[in-house]
Coordinates of C-alpha atoms in Angstrom, one line a residue:
X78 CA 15.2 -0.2 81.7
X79 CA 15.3 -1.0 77.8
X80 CA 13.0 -4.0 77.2
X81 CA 14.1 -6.8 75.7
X82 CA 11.9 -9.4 73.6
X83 CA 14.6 -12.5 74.9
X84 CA 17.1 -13.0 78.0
X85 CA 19.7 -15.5 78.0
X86 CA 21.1 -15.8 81.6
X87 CA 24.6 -17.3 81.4
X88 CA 25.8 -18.7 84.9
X89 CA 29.3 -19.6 85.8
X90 CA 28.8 -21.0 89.1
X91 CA 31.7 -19.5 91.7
X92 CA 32.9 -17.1 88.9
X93 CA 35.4 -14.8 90.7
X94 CA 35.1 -10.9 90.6
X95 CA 39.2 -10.7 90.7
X96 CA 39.7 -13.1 88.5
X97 CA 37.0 -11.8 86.1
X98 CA 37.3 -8.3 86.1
X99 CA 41.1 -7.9 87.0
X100 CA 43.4 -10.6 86.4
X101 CA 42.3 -12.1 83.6
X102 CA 40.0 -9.7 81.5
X103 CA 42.8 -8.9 78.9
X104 CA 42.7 -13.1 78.0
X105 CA 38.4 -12.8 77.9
X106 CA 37.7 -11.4 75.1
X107 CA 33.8 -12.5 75.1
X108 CA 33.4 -11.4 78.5
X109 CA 35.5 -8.2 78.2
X110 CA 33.0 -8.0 75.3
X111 CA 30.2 -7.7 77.2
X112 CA 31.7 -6.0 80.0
X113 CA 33.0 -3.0 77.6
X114 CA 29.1 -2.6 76.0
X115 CA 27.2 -3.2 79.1
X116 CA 27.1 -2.8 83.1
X117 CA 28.5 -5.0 85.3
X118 CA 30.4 -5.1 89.2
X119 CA 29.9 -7.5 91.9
X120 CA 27.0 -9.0 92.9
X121 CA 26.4 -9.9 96.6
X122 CA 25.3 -13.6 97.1
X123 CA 23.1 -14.9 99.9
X124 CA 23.6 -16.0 103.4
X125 CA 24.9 -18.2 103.3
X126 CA 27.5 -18.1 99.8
X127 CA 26.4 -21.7 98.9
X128 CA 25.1 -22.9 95.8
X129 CA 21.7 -24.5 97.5
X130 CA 20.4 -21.9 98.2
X131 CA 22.2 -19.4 96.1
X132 CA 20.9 -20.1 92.8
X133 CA 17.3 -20.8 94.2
X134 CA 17.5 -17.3 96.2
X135 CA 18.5 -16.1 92.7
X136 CA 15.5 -17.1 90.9
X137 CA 13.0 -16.3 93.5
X138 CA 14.2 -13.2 94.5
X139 CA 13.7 -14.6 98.0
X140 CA 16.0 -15.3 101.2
X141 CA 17.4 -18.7 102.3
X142 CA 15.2 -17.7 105.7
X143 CA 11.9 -17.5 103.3
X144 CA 12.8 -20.5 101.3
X145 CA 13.6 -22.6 104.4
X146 CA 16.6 -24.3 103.1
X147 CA 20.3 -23.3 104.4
X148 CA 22.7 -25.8 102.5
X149 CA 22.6 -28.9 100.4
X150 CA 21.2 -30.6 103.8
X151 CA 18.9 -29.4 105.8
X152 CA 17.5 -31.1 109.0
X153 CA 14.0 -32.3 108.5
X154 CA 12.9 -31.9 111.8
X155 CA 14.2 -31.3 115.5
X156 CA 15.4 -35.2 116.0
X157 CA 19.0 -35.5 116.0
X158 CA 18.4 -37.9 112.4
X159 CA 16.5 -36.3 110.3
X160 CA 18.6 -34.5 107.6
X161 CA 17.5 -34.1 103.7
X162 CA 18.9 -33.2 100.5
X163 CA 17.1 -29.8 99.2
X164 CA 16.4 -31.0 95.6
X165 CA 14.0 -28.9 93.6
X166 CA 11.0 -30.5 95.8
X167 CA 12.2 -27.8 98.7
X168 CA 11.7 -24.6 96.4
X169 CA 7.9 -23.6 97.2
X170 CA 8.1 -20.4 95.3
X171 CA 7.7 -19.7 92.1
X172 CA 11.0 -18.9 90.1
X173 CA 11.7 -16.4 87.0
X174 CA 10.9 -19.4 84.5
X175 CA 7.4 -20.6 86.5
X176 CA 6.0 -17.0 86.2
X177 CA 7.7 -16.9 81.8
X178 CA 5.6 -20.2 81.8
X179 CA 2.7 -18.6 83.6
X180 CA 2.5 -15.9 80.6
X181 CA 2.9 -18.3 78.0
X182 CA 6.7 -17.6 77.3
X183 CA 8.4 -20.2 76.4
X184 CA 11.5 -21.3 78.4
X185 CA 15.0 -23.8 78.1
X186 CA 17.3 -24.4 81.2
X187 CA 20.1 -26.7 81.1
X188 CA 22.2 -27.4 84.3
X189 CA 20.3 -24.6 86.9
X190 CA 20.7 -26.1 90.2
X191 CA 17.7 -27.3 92.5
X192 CA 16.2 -28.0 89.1
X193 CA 15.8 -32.4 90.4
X194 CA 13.5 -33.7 90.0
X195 CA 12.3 -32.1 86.9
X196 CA 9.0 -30.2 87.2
X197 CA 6.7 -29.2 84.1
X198 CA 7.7 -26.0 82.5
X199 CA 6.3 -24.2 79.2
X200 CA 9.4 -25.2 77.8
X201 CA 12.4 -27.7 77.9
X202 CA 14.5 -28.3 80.8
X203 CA 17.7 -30.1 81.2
X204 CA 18.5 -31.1 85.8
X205 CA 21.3 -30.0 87.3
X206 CA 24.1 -31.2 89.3
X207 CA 22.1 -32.9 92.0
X208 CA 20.7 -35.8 89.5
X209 CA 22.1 -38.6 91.0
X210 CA 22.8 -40.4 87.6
X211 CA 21.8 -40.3 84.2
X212 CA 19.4 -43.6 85.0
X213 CA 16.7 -40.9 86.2
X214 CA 14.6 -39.0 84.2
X215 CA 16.1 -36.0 84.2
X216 CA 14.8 -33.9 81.5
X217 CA 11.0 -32.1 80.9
X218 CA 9.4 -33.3 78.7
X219 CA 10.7 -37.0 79.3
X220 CA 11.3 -37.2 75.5
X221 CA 13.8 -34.4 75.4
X222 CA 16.2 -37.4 77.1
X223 CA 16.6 -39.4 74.1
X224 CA 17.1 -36.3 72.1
X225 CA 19.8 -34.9 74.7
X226 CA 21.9 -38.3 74.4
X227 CA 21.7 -38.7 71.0
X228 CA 23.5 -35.5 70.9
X229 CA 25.6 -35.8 73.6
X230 CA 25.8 -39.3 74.1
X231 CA 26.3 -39.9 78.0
X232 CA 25.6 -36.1 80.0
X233 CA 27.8 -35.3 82.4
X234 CA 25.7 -33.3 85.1
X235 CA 28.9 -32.9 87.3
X236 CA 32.8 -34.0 88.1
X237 CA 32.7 -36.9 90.1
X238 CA 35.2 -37.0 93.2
X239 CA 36.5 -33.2 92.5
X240 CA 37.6 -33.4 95.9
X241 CA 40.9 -35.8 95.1
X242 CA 44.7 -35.7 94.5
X243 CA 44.2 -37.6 90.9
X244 CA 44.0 -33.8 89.0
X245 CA 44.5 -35.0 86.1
X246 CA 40.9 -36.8 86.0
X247 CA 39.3 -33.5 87.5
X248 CA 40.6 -31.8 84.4
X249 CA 39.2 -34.4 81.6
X250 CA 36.0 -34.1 83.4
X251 CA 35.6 -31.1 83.9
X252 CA 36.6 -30.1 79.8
X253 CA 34.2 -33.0 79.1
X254 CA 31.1 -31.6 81.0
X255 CA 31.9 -28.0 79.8
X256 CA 32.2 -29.1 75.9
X257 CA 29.0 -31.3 76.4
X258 CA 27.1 -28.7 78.5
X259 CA 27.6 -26.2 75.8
X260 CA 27.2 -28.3 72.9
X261 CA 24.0 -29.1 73.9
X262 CA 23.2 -25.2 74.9
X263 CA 24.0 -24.7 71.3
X264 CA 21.3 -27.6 69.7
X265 CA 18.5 -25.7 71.9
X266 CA 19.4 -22.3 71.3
X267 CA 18.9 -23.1 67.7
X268 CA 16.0 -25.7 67.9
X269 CA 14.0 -24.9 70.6
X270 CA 11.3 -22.6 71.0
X271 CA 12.2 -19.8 73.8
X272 CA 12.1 -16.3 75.3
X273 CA 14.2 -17.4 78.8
X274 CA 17.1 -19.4 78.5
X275 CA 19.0 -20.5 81.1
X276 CA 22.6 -22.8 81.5
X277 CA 24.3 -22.7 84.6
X278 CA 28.2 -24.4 84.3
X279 CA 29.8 -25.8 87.3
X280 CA 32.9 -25.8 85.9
X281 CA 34.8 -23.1 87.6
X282 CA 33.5 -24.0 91.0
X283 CA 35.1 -27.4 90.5
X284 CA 38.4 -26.2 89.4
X285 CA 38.4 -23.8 91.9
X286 CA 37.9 -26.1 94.6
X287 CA 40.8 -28.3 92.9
X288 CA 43.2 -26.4 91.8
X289 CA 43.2 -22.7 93.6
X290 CA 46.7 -23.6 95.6
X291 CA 48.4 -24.2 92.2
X292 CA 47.2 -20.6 90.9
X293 CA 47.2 -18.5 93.9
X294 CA 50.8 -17.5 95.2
X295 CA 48.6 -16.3 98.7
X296 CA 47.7 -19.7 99.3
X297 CA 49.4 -21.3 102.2
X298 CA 49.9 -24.5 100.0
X299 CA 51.2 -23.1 96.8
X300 CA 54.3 -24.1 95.2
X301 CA 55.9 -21.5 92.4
X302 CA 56.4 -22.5 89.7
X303 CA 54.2 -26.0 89.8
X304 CA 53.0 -27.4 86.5
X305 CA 49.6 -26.8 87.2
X306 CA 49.7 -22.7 87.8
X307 CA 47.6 -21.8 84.7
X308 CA 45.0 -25.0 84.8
X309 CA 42.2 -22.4 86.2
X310 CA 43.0 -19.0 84.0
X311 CA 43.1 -21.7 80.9
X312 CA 39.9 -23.0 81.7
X313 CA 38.4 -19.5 82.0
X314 CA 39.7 -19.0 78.5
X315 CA 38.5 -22.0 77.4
X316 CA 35.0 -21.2 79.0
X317 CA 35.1 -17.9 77.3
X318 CA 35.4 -19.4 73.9
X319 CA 32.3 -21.3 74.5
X320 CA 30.6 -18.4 75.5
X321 CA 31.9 -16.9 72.2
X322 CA 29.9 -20.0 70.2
X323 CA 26.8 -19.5 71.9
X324 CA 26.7 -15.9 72.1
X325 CA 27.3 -16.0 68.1
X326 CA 23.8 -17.7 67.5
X327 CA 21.8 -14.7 69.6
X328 CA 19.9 -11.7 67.3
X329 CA 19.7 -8.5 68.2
X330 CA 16.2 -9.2 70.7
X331 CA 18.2 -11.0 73.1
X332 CA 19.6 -9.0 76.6
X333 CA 22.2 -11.1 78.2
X334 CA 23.3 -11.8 81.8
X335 CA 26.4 -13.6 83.1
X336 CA 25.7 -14.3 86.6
X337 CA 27.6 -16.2 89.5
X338 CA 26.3 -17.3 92.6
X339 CA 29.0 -16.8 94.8
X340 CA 32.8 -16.2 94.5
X341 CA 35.9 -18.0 95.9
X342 CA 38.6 -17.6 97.9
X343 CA 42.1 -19.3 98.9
X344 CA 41.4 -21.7 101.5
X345 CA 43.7 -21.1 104.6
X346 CA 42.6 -23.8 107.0
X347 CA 39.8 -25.6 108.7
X348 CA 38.1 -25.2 112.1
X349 CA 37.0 -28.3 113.8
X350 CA 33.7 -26.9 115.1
X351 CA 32.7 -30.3 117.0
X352 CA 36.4 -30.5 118.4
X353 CA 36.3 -27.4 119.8
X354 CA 32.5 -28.2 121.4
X355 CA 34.1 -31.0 122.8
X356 CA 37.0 -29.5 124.1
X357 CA 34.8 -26.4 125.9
X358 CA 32.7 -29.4 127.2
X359 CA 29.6 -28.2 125.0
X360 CA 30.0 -31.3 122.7
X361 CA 29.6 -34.7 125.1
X362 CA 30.4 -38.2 123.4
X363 CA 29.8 -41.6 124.5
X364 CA 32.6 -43.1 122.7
X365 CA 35.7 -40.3 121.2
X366 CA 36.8 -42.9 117.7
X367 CA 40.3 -43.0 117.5
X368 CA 40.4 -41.9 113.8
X369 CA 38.6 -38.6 111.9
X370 CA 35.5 -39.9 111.8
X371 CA 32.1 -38.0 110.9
X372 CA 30.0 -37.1 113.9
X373 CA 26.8 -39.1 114.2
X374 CA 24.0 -39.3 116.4
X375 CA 24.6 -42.4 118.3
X376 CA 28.2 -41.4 119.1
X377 CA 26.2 -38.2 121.0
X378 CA 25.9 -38.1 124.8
X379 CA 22.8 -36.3 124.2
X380 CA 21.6 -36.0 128.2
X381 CA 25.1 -33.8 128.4
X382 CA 25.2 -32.3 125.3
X383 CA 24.5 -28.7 124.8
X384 CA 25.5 -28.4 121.0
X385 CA 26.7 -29.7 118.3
X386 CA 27.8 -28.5 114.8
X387 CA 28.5 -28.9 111.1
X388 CA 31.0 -28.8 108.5
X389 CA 30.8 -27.3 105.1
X390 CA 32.2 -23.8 103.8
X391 CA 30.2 -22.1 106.7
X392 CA 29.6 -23.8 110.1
X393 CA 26.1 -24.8 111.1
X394 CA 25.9 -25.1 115.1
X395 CA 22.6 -25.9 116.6
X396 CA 21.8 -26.3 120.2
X397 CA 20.0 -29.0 122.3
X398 CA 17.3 -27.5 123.9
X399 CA 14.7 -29.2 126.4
X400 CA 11.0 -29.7 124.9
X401 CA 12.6 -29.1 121.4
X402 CA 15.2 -31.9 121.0
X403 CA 14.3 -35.5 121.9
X404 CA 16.9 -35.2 124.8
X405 CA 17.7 -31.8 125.1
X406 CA 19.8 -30.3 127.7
X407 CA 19.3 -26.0 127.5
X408 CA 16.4 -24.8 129.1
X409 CA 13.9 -22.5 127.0
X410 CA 14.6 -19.7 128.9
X411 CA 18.0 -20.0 129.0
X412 CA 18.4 -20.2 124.9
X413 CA 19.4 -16.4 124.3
X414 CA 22.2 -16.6 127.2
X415 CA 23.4 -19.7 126.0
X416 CA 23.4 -18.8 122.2
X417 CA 24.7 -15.0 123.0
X418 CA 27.8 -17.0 124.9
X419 CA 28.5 -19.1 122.2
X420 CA 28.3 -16.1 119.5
X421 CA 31.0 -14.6 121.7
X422 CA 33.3 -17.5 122.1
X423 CA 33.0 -18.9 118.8
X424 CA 33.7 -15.3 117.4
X425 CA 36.8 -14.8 119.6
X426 CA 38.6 -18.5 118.2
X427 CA 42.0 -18.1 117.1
X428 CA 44.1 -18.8 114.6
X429 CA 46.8 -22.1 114.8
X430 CA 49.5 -19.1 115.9
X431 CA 47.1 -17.8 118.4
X432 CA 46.2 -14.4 116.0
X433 CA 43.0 -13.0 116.1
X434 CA 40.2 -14.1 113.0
X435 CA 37.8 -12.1 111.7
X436 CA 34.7 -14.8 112.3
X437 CA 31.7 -13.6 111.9
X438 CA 29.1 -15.4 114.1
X439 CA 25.0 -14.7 112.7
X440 CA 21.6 -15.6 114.1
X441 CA 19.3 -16.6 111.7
X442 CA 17.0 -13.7 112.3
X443 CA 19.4 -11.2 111.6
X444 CA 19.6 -11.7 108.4
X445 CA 16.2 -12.9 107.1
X446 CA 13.1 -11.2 107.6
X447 CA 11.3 -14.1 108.2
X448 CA 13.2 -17.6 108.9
X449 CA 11.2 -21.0 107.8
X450 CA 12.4 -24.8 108.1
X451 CA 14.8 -25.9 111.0
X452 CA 17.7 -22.8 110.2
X453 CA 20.8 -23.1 112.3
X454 CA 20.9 -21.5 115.5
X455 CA 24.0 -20.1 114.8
X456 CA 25.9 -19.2 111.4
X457 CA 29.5 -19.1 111.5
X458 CA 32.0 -17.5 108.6
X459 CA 35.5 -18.5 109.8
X460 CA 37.7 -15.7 109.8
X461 CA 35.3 -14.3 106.7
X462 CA 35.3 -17.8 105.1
X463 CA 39.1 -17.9 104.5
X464 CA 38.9 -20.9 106.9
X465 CA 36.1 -23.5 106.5
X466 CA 34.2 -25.3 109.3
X467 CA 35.4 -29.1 109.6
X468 CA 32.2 -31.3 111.2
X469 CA 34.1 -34.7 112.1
X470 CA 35.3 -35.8 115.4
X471 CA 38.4 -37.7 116.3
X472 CA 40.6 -35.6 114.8
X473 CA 42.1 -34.4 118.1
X474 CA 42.7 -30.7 117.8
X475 CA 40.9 -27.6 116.9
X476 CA 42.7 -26.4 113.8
X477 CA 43.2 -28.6 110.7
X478 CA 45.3 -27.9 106.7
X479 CA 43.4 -30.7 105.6
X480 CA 39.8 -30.8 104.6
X481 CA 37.9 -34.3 106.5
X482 CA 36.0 -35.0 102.6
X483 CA 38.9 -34.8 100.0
X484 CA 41.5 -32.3 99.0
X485 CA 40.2 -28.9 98.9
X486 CA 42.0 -25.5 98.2
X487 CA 39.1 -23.0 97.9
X488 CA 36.4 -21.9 100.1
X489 CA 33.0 -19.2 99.1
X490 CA 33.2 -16.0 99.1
X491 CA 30.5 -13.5 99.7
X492 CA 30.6 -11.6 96.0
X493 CA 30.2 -13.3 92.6
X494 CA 29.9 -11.5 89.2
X495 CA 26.8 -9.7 87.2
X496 CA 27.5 -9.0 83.7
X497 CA 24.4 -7.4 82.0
X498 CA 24.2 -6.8 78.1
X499 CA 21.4 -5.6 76.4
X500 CA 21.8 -5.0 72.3
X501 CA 18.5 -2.7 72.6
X502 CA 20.3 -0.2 75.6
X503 CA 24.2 -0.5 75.6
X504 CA 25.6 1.0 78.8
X505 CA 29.3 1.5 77.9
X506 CA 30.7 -0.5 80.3
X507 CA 29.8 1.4 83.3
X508 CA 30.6 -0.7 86.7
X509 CA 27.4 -0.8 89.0
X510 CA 28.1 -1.5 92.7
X511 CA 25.5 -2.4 95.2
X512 CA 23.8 -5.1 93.5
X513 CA 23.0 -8.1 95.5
X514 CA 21.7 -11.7 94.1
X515 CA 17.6 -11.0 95.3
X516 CA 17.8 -7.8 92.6
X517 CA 18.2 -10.8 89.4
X518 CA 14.7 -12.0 88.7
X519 CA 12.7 -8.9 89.5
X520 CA 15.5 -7.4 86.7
X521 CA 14.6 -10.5 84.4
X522 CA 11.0 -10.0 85.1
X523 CA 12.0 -6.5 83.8
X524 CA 13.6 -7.0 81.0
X525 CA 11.0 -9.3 79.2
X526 CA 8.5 -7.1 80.2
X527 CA 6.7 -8.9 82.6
X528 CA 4.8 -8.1 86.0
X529 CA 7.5 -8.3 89.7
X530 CA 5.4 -9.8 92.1
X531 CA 5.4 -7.7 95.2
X532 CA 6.3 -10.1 97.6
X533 CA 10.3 -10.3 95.5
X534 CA 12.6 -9.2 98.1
X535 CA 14.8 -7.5 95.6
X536 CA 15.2 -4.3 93.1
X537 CA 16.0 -4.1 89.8
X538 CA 19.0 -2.9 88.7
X539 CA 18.6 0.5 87.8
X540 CA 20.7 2.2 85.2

């Protein structure tokens, strides 16, 4: 692999591989750019497809099973209470810009998730979309904060309430945080010191989860014609301009990779995981509320209770077992039978019509070599994430069109993008399959000429 003096990674968060690469690659003329000089094909994300742990996974060229963390929450502990959000105190390995700053290469990120709190780099660093507010300190060094909102004025680390009917408000939010995003990427590309540079937009993820029905004539909700049917491929056009802007101020020293973390899908229904506990008599309550309600501990029957689940774009099931939950019901021994069973019935769940789904049902274990924190016992991927996993209770029925936290037309899917351009190597455009989200920072490491640690659980791309 050429070496490169600089790497800019560019990273669309939930950046699509058929909306990318096929449908609307004629209208990108930055990315088609890129794609047309360099290599570039689908990149398989993590299990699970989320964005905590995706990015993280990314970075440290190390599994969700190593890094101990399976989604935005993570329980804390075996107690039925203890849940916590997995900010940037969770990620105990080091990351492509800790070992740039261990060499004494200078680094910017802006917007690269499980970056909050903010944690000294050789370098400047903007948080991501899990600051809760712009009231925090949210920048290293703290003095880079005056400098960002005297720029930008007021920084928009994320759309608030993307998950609502009001569209129009999505869409002024989510032009605002892209212009402001990038404006800013601009300022420190030309003012700041740096070899690694890093912005992640979370743009697309948001209009994807918005908007998909009004673009996707698959999706069970679309209307033809509607007035928003282009809002998502003129955003992507939009975003591609940007990219244009920044791309402009690079030299020739500078390899480039456009990186998502996951892609997206239409959205065909929900699974009500607890419903169906509850209805197979795994899932005991004291009291059933008479409205969708989210399931909490002290609405448990815990004595009776042999699991319970979560919602989210994959469902988290984990079992109440004696000696390991306060009031656990499954005997040690009997775990394996017990899981194995529910593997099998959860796998073999319907569709509303009665038609068979292609769920795929996963134990930890087989997927990570080595599995840290309090994982699930069981992952589930409703009928290969086309249908999400719906966590509240009083709903009354197993399958659901309606997502129990706001409006939501999209779910993950397992492939994002890779675009890699390098001014020093051009590839012609050759497509190269195979990759998978672990290989990125071991090829970073690469690129700027600097040591792979051994224990990276990834390759670099090759090529």
């Amino acid at each position: 692999m050429t070496h490169a003096k600089k790497v800019l990674v560019l990273g669309l968060d939930c950046a699509t591989p058929q909306l990318v690469f096929d449908r609307w690659r004629d209208r990108l003329p930055t990315l088609g750019k890129l794609m047309r000089e360099g290599v570039w094909g689908e990149l398989r994300s993590c299990d699970p497809p989320i964005t905590v742990p995706a990015w993280s996974s990314m970075m440290t060229s190390k599994s969700p099973g190593r890094l101990g963390f399976y989604g935005f929450r993570n329980r804390t502990d075996h107690s039925y209470k203890g849940l916590a959000l997995a900010n940037s105190l969770a990620v105990k390995e080091p990351t492509v810009w800790d070992h740039c700053s261990t060499a004494g290469r200078p680094v910017v990120l802006i917007g690269v998730p499980q970056t909050y709190p903010p944690k000294p780099v050789h370098g400047h660093m903007v948080t991501c979309f899990l600051t809760p507010s712009d009231q925090v300190q949210y920048t290293y060094p703290a003095s880079f904060k005056s400098e960002v909102e005297g720029l930008v004025g007021t920084y928009r680390f994320d759309v608030e309430g993307f998950r609502s009917d009001d569209k129009p408000n999505i869409l002024r939010q989510i032009y605002d945080m892209t212009e402001k995003r990038f404006r800013l990427a601009r300022h420190a590309l030309r003012t700041k010191p740096w070899d690694f540079f890093m912005m992640v937009e979370m743009g697309i993820d948001r209009i994807h989860h918005g908007f998909w029905k009004y673009m996707d004539p698959d999706h069970p909700k679309h209307v033809p014609g509607n007035p928003l049917e282009h809002a998502i491929r003129d955003y992507y056009v939009y975003l591609d301009s940007q990219i244009a802007e920044l791309l402009a101020l690079l030299d020739e020293d500078t390899a480039v990779l456009v990186v998502s973390d996951h892609g997206a899908k239409g959205m065909a229904g929900g699974i009500c995981l607890n419903e169906w506990l509850i209805r197979e008599g795994y899932l005991v309550l004291r009291d059933r509320p008479a409205q969708p309600a989210p399931l909490k501990p002290e609405m448990v029957d815990w004595p009776r209770t042999t699991a319970w689940g979560e919602g989210g774009y994959y469902g988290r099931l984990s079992l109440n077992v004696r000696g390991r939950e306060p009031e656990g019901l499954v005997p040690p021994e009997r775990y394996e039978a017990v899981r194995d069973e529910l593997r099998a019935r959860l796998g073999a769940i319907p569709d509303h019509l009665g038609r068979p789904l292609e769920t795929r049902v996963v134990r930890p274990e087989d997927v990570y070599a080595e599995v840290n924190g309090i994982a699930p016992d069981l992952m589930i991927y409703f009928d290969d994430l086309r249908w999400r996993s719906v966590g509240s209770v009083g709903i009354g029925r197993v399958h659901t069109f309606d997502n129990d936290t706001g409006p939501d037309d999209a779910n993950h899917a397992q492939h994002g993008i890779f675009i890699l351009w390098n001014a020093n190597g051009r590839q012609g455009g050759r497509r190269m399959d195979g990759r998978q989200l672990m290989d990125v920072a071991p090829t970073l490491l690469t690129l700027m000429g600097l040591e792979v640690p051994g224990e990276m659980e990834g390759g670099v791309f090759t090529g």
